[in-house]
Coordinates of C-alpha atoms in Angstrom, one line a residue:
Chain M
M914 CA 13.5 -13.9 30.4
N915 CA 14.0 -15.1 26.1
V916 CA 14.4 -12.0 24.3
N917 CA 13.0 -12.3 20.8
P918 CA 15.1 -14.8 18.3
V919 CA 15.3 -12.1 15.5
L920 CA 17.3 -9.8 18.2
D921 CA 19.9 -12.9 18.4
H922 CA 20.4 -12.9 14.7
L923 CA 20.7 -8.6 13.3
D924 CA 23.0 -7.3 10.3
I925 CA 24.9 -5.1 9.8
G926 CA 22.6 -1.6 8.6
D927 CA 19.9 -3.4 11.3
H928 CA 18.1 0.0 12.8
V929 CA 16.1 -1.9 14.9
C930 CA 13.2 -0.1 17.7
C931 CA 13.0 -2.3 20.5
P932 CA 10.2 -1.5 22.5
V933 CA 10.4 -2.4 26.6
G934 CA 8.2 -2.4 29.2
S935 CA 11.0 -2.5 32.3
V936 CA 14.3 -2.1 33.1
E937 CA 15.0 -5.8 33.6
E938 CA 13.5 -6.4 29.6
C939 CA 15.9 -4.0 28.6
W940 CA 18.9 -4.6 30.4
A941 CA 17.9 -8.8 29.2
V942 CA 17.8 -7.1 25.9
A943 CA 20.8 -5.4 26.2
A944 CA 22.3 -8.9 27.6
A945 CA 21.2 -11.0 24.5
G946 CA 22.6 -7.9 22.1
T947 CA 26.5 -7.9 23.8
S948 CA 26.8 -11.7 24.2
C949 CA 26.1 -11.6 19.8
G950 CA 28.2 -8.2 19.3
L951 CA 31.3 -10.2 20.8
H952 CA 30.6 -13.0 19.1
A953 CA 31.0 -11.7 16.2
G954 CA 34.2 -9.5 17.1
H955 CA 31.8 -5.6 17.1
K956 CA 32.2 -3.3 19.4
V957 CA 29.3 -3.0 22.0
L958 CA 28.3 0.6 22.8
F959 CA 26.0 1.8 24.9
F960 CA 24.4 4.4 25.9
A961 CA 22.5 4.2 29.0
D962 CA 20.9 5.8 32.1
D963 CA 22.1 3.2 34.6
P964 CA 26.0 3.3 33.4
D965 CA 27.5 1.9 36.7
G966 CA 24.4 -0.8 36.8
L967 CA 23.9 -2.1 33.1
S968 CA 28.2 -2.6 33.9
G969 CA 27.1 -4.8 35.9
H970 CA 24.0 -6.5 35.2
L971 CA 26.5 -7.4 32.0
A972 CA 29.4 -7.6 33.1
A973 CA 26.9 -10.5 36.2
R974 CA 24.6 -12.1 33.5
V975 CA 27.4 -12.3 29.5
P976 CA 30.8 -14.2 29.5
G977 CA 33.6 -12.8 28.8
A978 CA 31.4 -9.4 29.6
R979 CA 34.0 -8.2 32.0
R980 CA 37.4 -8.4 30.4
A981 CA 35.6 -7.0 27.0
L982 CA 35.0 -4.0 29.1
T983 CA 38.2 -3.6 30.4
N984 CA 39.8 -4.6 27.2
R985 CA 37.1 -1.3 26.0
Q986 CA 35.3 -3.4 23.0
L987 CA 32.3 -3.5 25.6
Q988 CA 31.9 -0.2 26.7
V989 CA 28.8 2.0 29.2
Q990 CA 28.4 5.0 28.2
A991 CA 25.7 7.9 30.7
G992 CA 22.8 7.8 28.3
A993 CA 21.7 11.8 29.1
A994 CA 25.0 13.4 29.1
S995 CA 24.8 11.9 25.1
Y996 CA 21.5 12.7 24.5
A997 CA 21.6 15.9 26.0
P998 CA 23.8 17.5 26.9
Q999 CA 22.6 20.7 26.3
D1000 CA 19.2 19.9 27.8
T1001 CA 17.6 19.4 25.1
F1002 CA 17.8 16.5 21.9
D1003 CA 20.5 17.3 18.7
G1004 CA 19.7 15.0 16.9
D1005 CA 23.0 16.6 14.7
Q1006 CA 24.5 15.8 18.0
M1007 CA 24.3 12.7 18.5
I1008 CA 24.2 11.3 14.2
D1009 CA 28.5 13.0 14.7
R1010 CA 28.6 11.5 18.1
I1011 CA 27.2 7.4 16.5
A1012 CA 29.5 8.7 13.7
S1013 CA 33.2 8.9 14.9
E1014 CA 32.2 6.0 16.9
A1015 CA 32.2 4.1 14.1
V1016 CA 35.5 5.0 13.1
L1017 CA 37.0 4.8 15.8
A1018 CA 35.8 1.5 16.9
Q1019 CA 37.2 0.6 13.0
R1020 CA 39.9 1.8 13.9
Q1021 CA 40.2 -0.5 17.3
G1022 CA 40.4 -3.6 14.7
F1023 CA 36.5 -4.0 15.0
S1024 CA 34.2 -5.6 12.2
A1025 CA 31.2 -3.5 13.3
L1026 CA 29.9 -0.9 15.7
R1027 CA 26.7 -2.2 17.7
V1028 CA 25.6 0.4 19.4
S1029 CA 22.2 0.6 21.9
G1030 CA 20.7 3.4 23.4
G1031 CA 17.4 4.7 25.2
L1032 CA 15.7 8.2 24.3
S1033 CA 12.7 7.6 26.1
A1034 CA 14.3 9.8 28.7
V1035 CA 14.2 13.0 26.1
L1036 CA 10.5 12.0 25.3
D1037 CA 10.0 11.9 29.1
G1038 CA 7.5 14.3 30.3
T1039 CA 8.3 16.1 27.3
G1040 CA 6.2 17.8 25.1
D1041 CA 5.4 17.7 21.1
A1042 CA 8.7 19.2 19.9
D1043 CA 10.7 16.8 21.7
A1044 CA 8.8 14.0 20.1
D1045 CA 9.2 15.5 16.4
A1046 CA 12.9 16.5 17.5
V1047 CA 13.5 12.1 17.9
V1048 CA 11.6 10.8 15.4
D1049 CA 13.4 13.0 12.9
Y1050 CA 16.2 12.1 14.6
E1051 CA 15.3 8.5 13.6
T1052 CA 15.3 8.4 10.4
R1053 CA 17.7 11.2 9.4
V1054 CA 20.1 8.4 10.7
N1055 CA 19.2 5.8 8.7
T1056 CA 21.6 7.8 5.9
L1057 CA 24.6 6.8 8.3
L1058 CA 23.4 3.3 9.6
S1059 CA 22.6 1.9 5.7
Q1060 CA 26.3 3.4 4.9
E1061 CA 28.8 1.9 7.8
P1062 CA 29.2 -0.6 9.6
I1063 CA 26.8 -0.2 12.3
I1064 CA 23.8 -2.0 14.0
A1065 CA 21.8 0.0 16.0
V1066 CA 18.9 -1.2 19.0
C1067 CA 17.1 1.7 19.9
H1068 CA 15.3 0.5 22.9
Y1069 CA 11.5 3.1 23.5
D1070 CA 9.8 2.6 26.8
L1071 CA 7.0 1.5 25.8
R1072 CA 4.9 3.8 29.7
T1073 CA 5.9 7.0 28.7
T1074 CA 5.3 7.1 24.7
T1075 CA 2.3 7.5 23.8
S1076 CA 0.5 5.7 20.6
E1077 CA 1.0 8.1 17.9
V1078 CA 4.0 9.0 18.7
W1079 CA 5.0 5.1 18.8
Q1080 CA 3.2 4.6 15.7
R1081 CA 5.6 7.4 14.0
L1082 CA 9.3 6.0 15.9
V1083 CA 8.1 2.0 14.7
A1084 CA 8.2 4.2 11.2
A1085 CA 11.2 5.2 11.0
H1086 CA 12.9 2.4 12.1
P1087 CA 13.5 -0.1 8.8
T1088 CA 13.5 -2.9 11.6
T1089 CA 10.8 -3.5 14.7
V1090 CA 11.7 -6.0 16.8
V1091 CA 9.3 -7.3 20.5
P1092 CA 11.5 -9.1 22.5
T1093 CA 8.9 -10.8 24.2
G1094 CA 8.0 -12.0 20.9
K1095 CA 9.0 -14.5 18.2
Q1096 CA 9.3 -13.0 15.1
A1097 CA 9.7 -9.4 13.3
V1098 CA 7.0 -6.5 13.6
S1099 CA 8.6 -5.2 10.6
R1100 CA 12.5 -6.3 9.1
L1101 CA 13.7 -3.6 6.2
R1102 CA 17.5 -3.6 5.4
G1103 CA 19.1 -0.9 3.4
L1104 CA 22.1 -0.9 2.3
R1105 CA 23.6 1.5 0.6
T1106 CA 25.8 0.4 -3.3
R1107 CA 28.5 2.7 -5.0
A1108 CA 25.5 2.4 -7.5
G1109 CA 22.6 2.7 -5.2
I1110 CA 21.2 1.2 -2.4
R1111 CA 19.6 -3.0 -1.8
L1112 CA 16.9 -3.2 0.1
A1113 CA 15.5 -6.7 1.7
G1114 CA 13.1 -8.1 3.4
E1115 CA 9.9 -6.6 3.8
A1116 CA 8.3 -2.7 3.5
D1117 CA 5.3 -1.9 4.7
L1118 CA 3.2 0.4 6.9
A1119 CA 5.8 -0.2 9.4
N1120 CA 8.6 1.1 8.2
H1121 CA 7.3 3.5 5.8
A1122 CA 9.6 6.7 7.0
A1123 CA 12.5 4.7 6.8
L1124 CA 12.2 4.0 3.7
A1125 CA 11.0 6.7 2.1
H1126 CA 14.2 8.2 3.7
L1127 CA 16.3 5.4 2.5
L1128 CA 15.0 6.1 -1.3
A1129 CA 15.4 10.0 -1.7
D1130 CA 19.1 9.9 -0.5
V1131 CA 19.8 8.1 -3.4
T1132 CA 18.1 10.5 -5.4
A1133 CA 20.8 12.5 -6.7
A1134 CA 22.6 9.6 -7.3
P1135 CA 25.1 9.5 -9.6
G1136 CA 25.0 8.1 -13.2
T1137 CA 21.9 5.2 -13.6
C1138 CA 20.7 4.5 -9.6
L1139 CA 20.8 1.2 -9.2
I1140 CA 18.2 0.3 -6.3
D1141 CA 18.4 -4.2 -5.9
A1142 CA 15.0 -4.8 -5.1
T1143 CA 15.4 -8.1 -5.5
E1144 CA 15.3 -9.4 -1.8
L1145 CA 12.3 -7.4 -1.1
R1146 CA 9.5 -9.7 -0.2
F1147 CA 7.2 -7.9 0.5
A1148 CA 6.5 -4.1 -0.7
D1149 CA 3.1 -2.5 0.1
A1150 CA 1.6 0.5 -1.9
R1151 CA 2.5 3.3 0.1
A1152 CA 6.5 1.6 -1.1
L1153 CA 5.8 0.9 -4.1
G1154 CA 4.6 4.7 -5.0
C1155 CA 8.1 5.6 -3.3
L1156 CA 10.2 3.9 -5.4
L1157 CA 8.6 5.4 -8.7
R1158 CA 8.2 8.5 -7.2
T1159 CA 12.5 8.5 -7.2
A1160 CA 12.4 6.8 -10.2
E1161 CA 11.0 9.9 -11.7
S1162 CA 12.6 13.0 -9.4
R1163 CA 15.9 11.9 -10.6
G1164 CA 14.8 14.1 -13.5
G1165 CA 16.2 12.9 -16.9
R1166 CA 18.4 9.9 -15.0
A1167 CA 18.7 7.4 -15.0
T1168 CA 17.5 4.3 -12.8
V1169 CA 17.0 0.1 -12.4
I1170 CA 15.0 -1.1 -10.1
A1171 CA 15.3 -5.0 -9.7
C1172 CA 13.0 -6.5 -8.0
P1173 CA 10.8 -9.8 -7.6
A1174 CA 8.1 -10.5 -10.1
H1175 CA 5.3 -9.8 -7.7
V1176 CA 7.1 -6.0 -7.2
A1177 CA 7.3 -5.6 -10.7
E1178 CA 3.8 -6.8 -11.6
C1179 CA 2.7 -4.3 -9.1
L1180 CA 5.2 -1.8 -10.0
R1181 CA 3.5 -1.6 -13.9
V1182 CA 0.2 -1.7 -12.3
L1183 CA 1.2 1.5 -10.8
G1184 CA 2.4 3.7 -14.2
A1185 CA 6.7 1.7 -14.0
D1186 CA 6.1 3.0 -18.5
R1187 CA 5.2 6.1 -17.8
I1188 CA 8.1 6.7 -16.4
P1189 CA 10.9 6.4 -19.5
Q1190 CA 14.3 6.9 -18.0
L1191 CA 13.1 3.7 -15.5
T1192 CA 13.8 -0.1 -16.1
V1193 CA 12.0 -1.6 -13.7
R1194 CA 14.0 -5.7 -14.1
A1195 CA 12.0 -8.5 -12.9
A1196 CA 14.2 -11.5 -11.4
A1197 CA 14.0 -15.2 -12.8
Chain G
M520 CA -22.1 -15.3 5.9
T521 CA -21.1 -18.8 4.3
T522 CA -18.0 -21.0 6.4
H523 CA -18.7 -23.9 4.4
L524 CA -15.2 -25.1 3.2
A525 CA -15.0 -26.0 -1.1
R526 CA -11.6 -26.8 -0.7
G527 CA -9.0 -27.1 1.2
T528 CA -9.8 -28.4 5.2
A529 CA -8.7 -25.4 7.0
A530 CA -11.5 -23.6 9.0
P531 CA -11.9 -20.4 8.5
F532 CA -10.1 -18.6 11.0
S533 CA -9.9 -14.6 12.4
A534 CA -8.0 -12.9 14.6
D535 CA -7.1 -8.9 15.5
F536 CA -4.5 -6.9 14.7
D537 CA -2.5 -3.5 14.8
L538 CA 0.5 -2.6 13.7
G539 CA 3.0 -4.8 15.1
R540 CA 1.1 -7.2 13.6
L541 CA 1.0 -7.0 10.8
A542 CA 3.8 -9.0 9.3
A543 CA 2.6 -11.7 11.5
L544 CA -1.0 -11.4 9.7
R545 CA 0.5 -11.1 5.7
R546 CA 2.7 -14.2 7.0
T547 CA -1.5 -16.3 8.6
V548 CA -3.0 -14.8 5.8
A549 CA -0.3 -16.7 3.6
I550 CA -0.9 -19.3 5.5
G551 CA -4.5 -19.9 5.2
A552 CA -4.6 -18.6 1.6
R553 CA -1.7 -21.8 0.4
S554 CA -4.3 -23.5 2.6
H555 CA -6.9 -23.4 0.6
G556 CA -5.3 -23.5 -3.3
L557 CA -3.9 -20.4 -3.4
R558 CA -0.4 -19.9 -5.1
G559 CA 2.3 -18.3 -6.9
P560 CA 1.1 -14.7 -8.5
A561 CA -2.7 -15.2 -7.6
L562 CA -1.3 -16.1 -3.5
E563 CA 1.1 -12.6 -4.0
E564 CA -1.8 -9.7 -5.5
F565 CA -3.9 -11.4 -2.6
L566 CA -1.7 -10.9 -0.1
L567 CA -1.2 -6.5 -1.2
A568 CA -4.7 -5.9 -1.3
V569 CA -5.2 -7.9 2.4
N570 CA -2.6 -6.0 3.4
E571 CA -3.5 -2.7 1.7
I572 CA -7.2 -2.9 4.2
V573 CA -5.5 -4.1 6.5
S574 CA -2.6 -0.6 6.2
N575 CA -5.6 1.0 6.5
A576 CA -8.4 0.4 9.1
V577 CA -4.0 0.8 10.6
A578 CA -3.6 3.8 9.8
H579 CA -7.3 5.4 9.7
G580 CA -10.2 3.2 11.6
G581 CA -8.4 3.1 15.3
G582 CA -5.3 1.5 14.2
R583 CA -7.3 -2.3 15.1
G584 CA -9.9 -4.4 14.0
R585 CA -10.5 -7.4 12.9
L586 CA -10.4 -10.1 10.4
R587 CA -11.5 -12.7 8.9
L588 CA -10.5 -15.4 6.2
W589 CA -12.1 -18.7 4.7
C590 CA -12.8 -19.7 1.3
D591 CA -16.1 -19.8 -0.6
E592 CA -18.3 -22.3 -2.1
G593 CA -17.4 -20.8 -5.5
N594 CA -14.0 -20.7 -5.3
R595 CA -13.2 -18.2 -3.7
V596 CA -10.5 -17.3 -1.4
C597 CA -12.5 -13.8 1.2
C598 CA -11.6 -11.9 3.8
Q599 CA -12.7 -9.6 5.7
V600 CA -11.2 -6.1 7.4
S601 CA -13.2 -4.8 10.2
D602 CA -12.1 -2.0 11.8
D603 CA -13.8 0.6 14.5
G604 CA -13.1 3.3 12.6
P605 CA -15.1 6.4 11.4
G606 CA -16.7 4.4 8.9
L607 CA -15.5 4.6 4.8
G608 CA -18.5 5.0 2.3
W609 CA -18.4 3.1 -0.5
Q610 CA -17.3 6.1 -3.1
A611 CA -13.6 5.3 -1.3
L612 CA -14.0 2.9 -3.9
A613 CA -14.7 5.0 -6.7
R614 CA -11.3 6.9 -6.3
P615 CA -8.7 6.7 -9.6
C616 CA -5.8 6.6 -8.4
P617 CA -3.8 9.5 -6.8
P618 CA -0.4 11.1 -9.1
L619 CA 2.5 9.8 -8.4
S620 CA 2.9 12.7 -6.5
A621 CA 1.0 11.9 -3.3
E622 CA 2.8 9.4 -0.7
E623 CA -0.4 7.4 0.2
G624 CA -3.7 7.0 -0.7
R625 CA -3.1 4.3 -3.7
G626 CA -4.0 1.1 -1.0
L627 CA -7.7 0.3 -2.8
W628 CA -7.3 1.1 -5.7
M629 CA -4.5 -1.2 -6.1
A630 CA -6.1 -3.7 -4.1
R631 CA -9.2 -3.4 -6.7
Q632 CA -6.6 -4.5 -9.5
F633 CA -6.0 -7.6 -8.6
C634 CA -9.4 -8.4 -6.4
S635 CA -12.4 -8.2 -5.2
V636 CA -13.5 -5.8 -3.3
S637 CA -16.9 -3.9 -1.2
I638 CA -17.5 -2.3 1.3
L639 CA -19.9 -4.1 3.3
P640 CA -22.7 -1.7 6.1
S641 CA -22.1 -1.8 9.4
A642 CA -23.4 -0.2 11.7
R643 CA -20.0 0.5 13.6
G644 CA -16.6 1.2 11.3
T645 CA -15.7 -0.1 8.2
T646 CA -16.3 -3.7 7.6
V647 CA -14.1 -4.6 3.7
E648 CA -14.7 -7.5 1.8
V649 CA -11.7 -8.9 -0.1
S650 CA -11.7 -12.0 -2.2
I651 CA -10.2 -13.9 -5.4
L652 CA -10.9 -16.6 -7.6
I653 CA -8.5 -19.4 -7.2
P654 CA -6.8 -19.4 -10.5
G655 CA -8.1 -23.0 -13.0
T656 CA -11.1 -23.6 -10.8
S657 CA -14.2 -21.8 -11.4

């Protein structure tokens, strides 16, 4: 199958929720990701439920995959052992794991780490506690992904995910891409900068929790915090409120929001002028 | 409802939506509104207003709904959003902008700052109509 072209053009900082309906679909997405990752000189790492099966599939389908498996540019590891070593999902451990894999990838000379995995096994047939833990992990891992050269693609099996959990998972990811679609459900990238954060894409109901977390990360930034949203093409009312709340919560410290003119106008309507330490700079 | 086209050549269209189609719907509405002559800041304001009504339907109106877009004889681009949710009383339009500390609840207020918004009586669910005058016409 041909996968959504958005998956062929992911960039550093992308954290993607990818709903899959079958193992075949999951592997097709994995093959496309491997091809892009190897071509870009990234390290490609999978956490898979069936590591041998996926390795075989990639070796057979993706040019260069066999060699990459040998020289460790491509690695397929067992998912369950990584996600739930003690039978319970530990988000902190998972975040530490991805962080150390990113360091390792850089040490090995790769420009970025492209990591994919499916956490459906954690959600499968279990209670709300696991769903809460996974949503919480997907929200908090945005901090790491906005700071390190990582592309993360998270597969979720729609057949085992309730619609309520699904909506929360989508909102926790800045980007959601349906493999059978032609465009992204939502696409937002947040990259930490020395002065604050750069936001690009669209902020709406489909990524509000991710945006809130990314902005919470810069609340404590020392000095003047620059929220560079010049490439933020769309911000819904909730996202606009979140931007203003971030500036307000920084107490007496200055915040600059640089954004397109229509976003600046919306911020003004919502009362940006009433936050003295905030400067909204509209791009021409 | 009139479906007569005062401007543009695009026929009125309708589309079903859910969370997965929110961004795509914005692009479709943008294309439709532009074909009726809506441009620049007015287009951005209309898109934001429509997005908020659609988001409300997704978040509180049962997760999905239906949208219709047309241009009326008075050079207004109009959009009707219907859902099968628990329903929204007309009083919702009188609500003030919530304080900054509130995470949500400013969508409808925001839409009203830029567009005419009305809640239409409907047998079930909620139907909201958003419209904006195409600048330079009257």
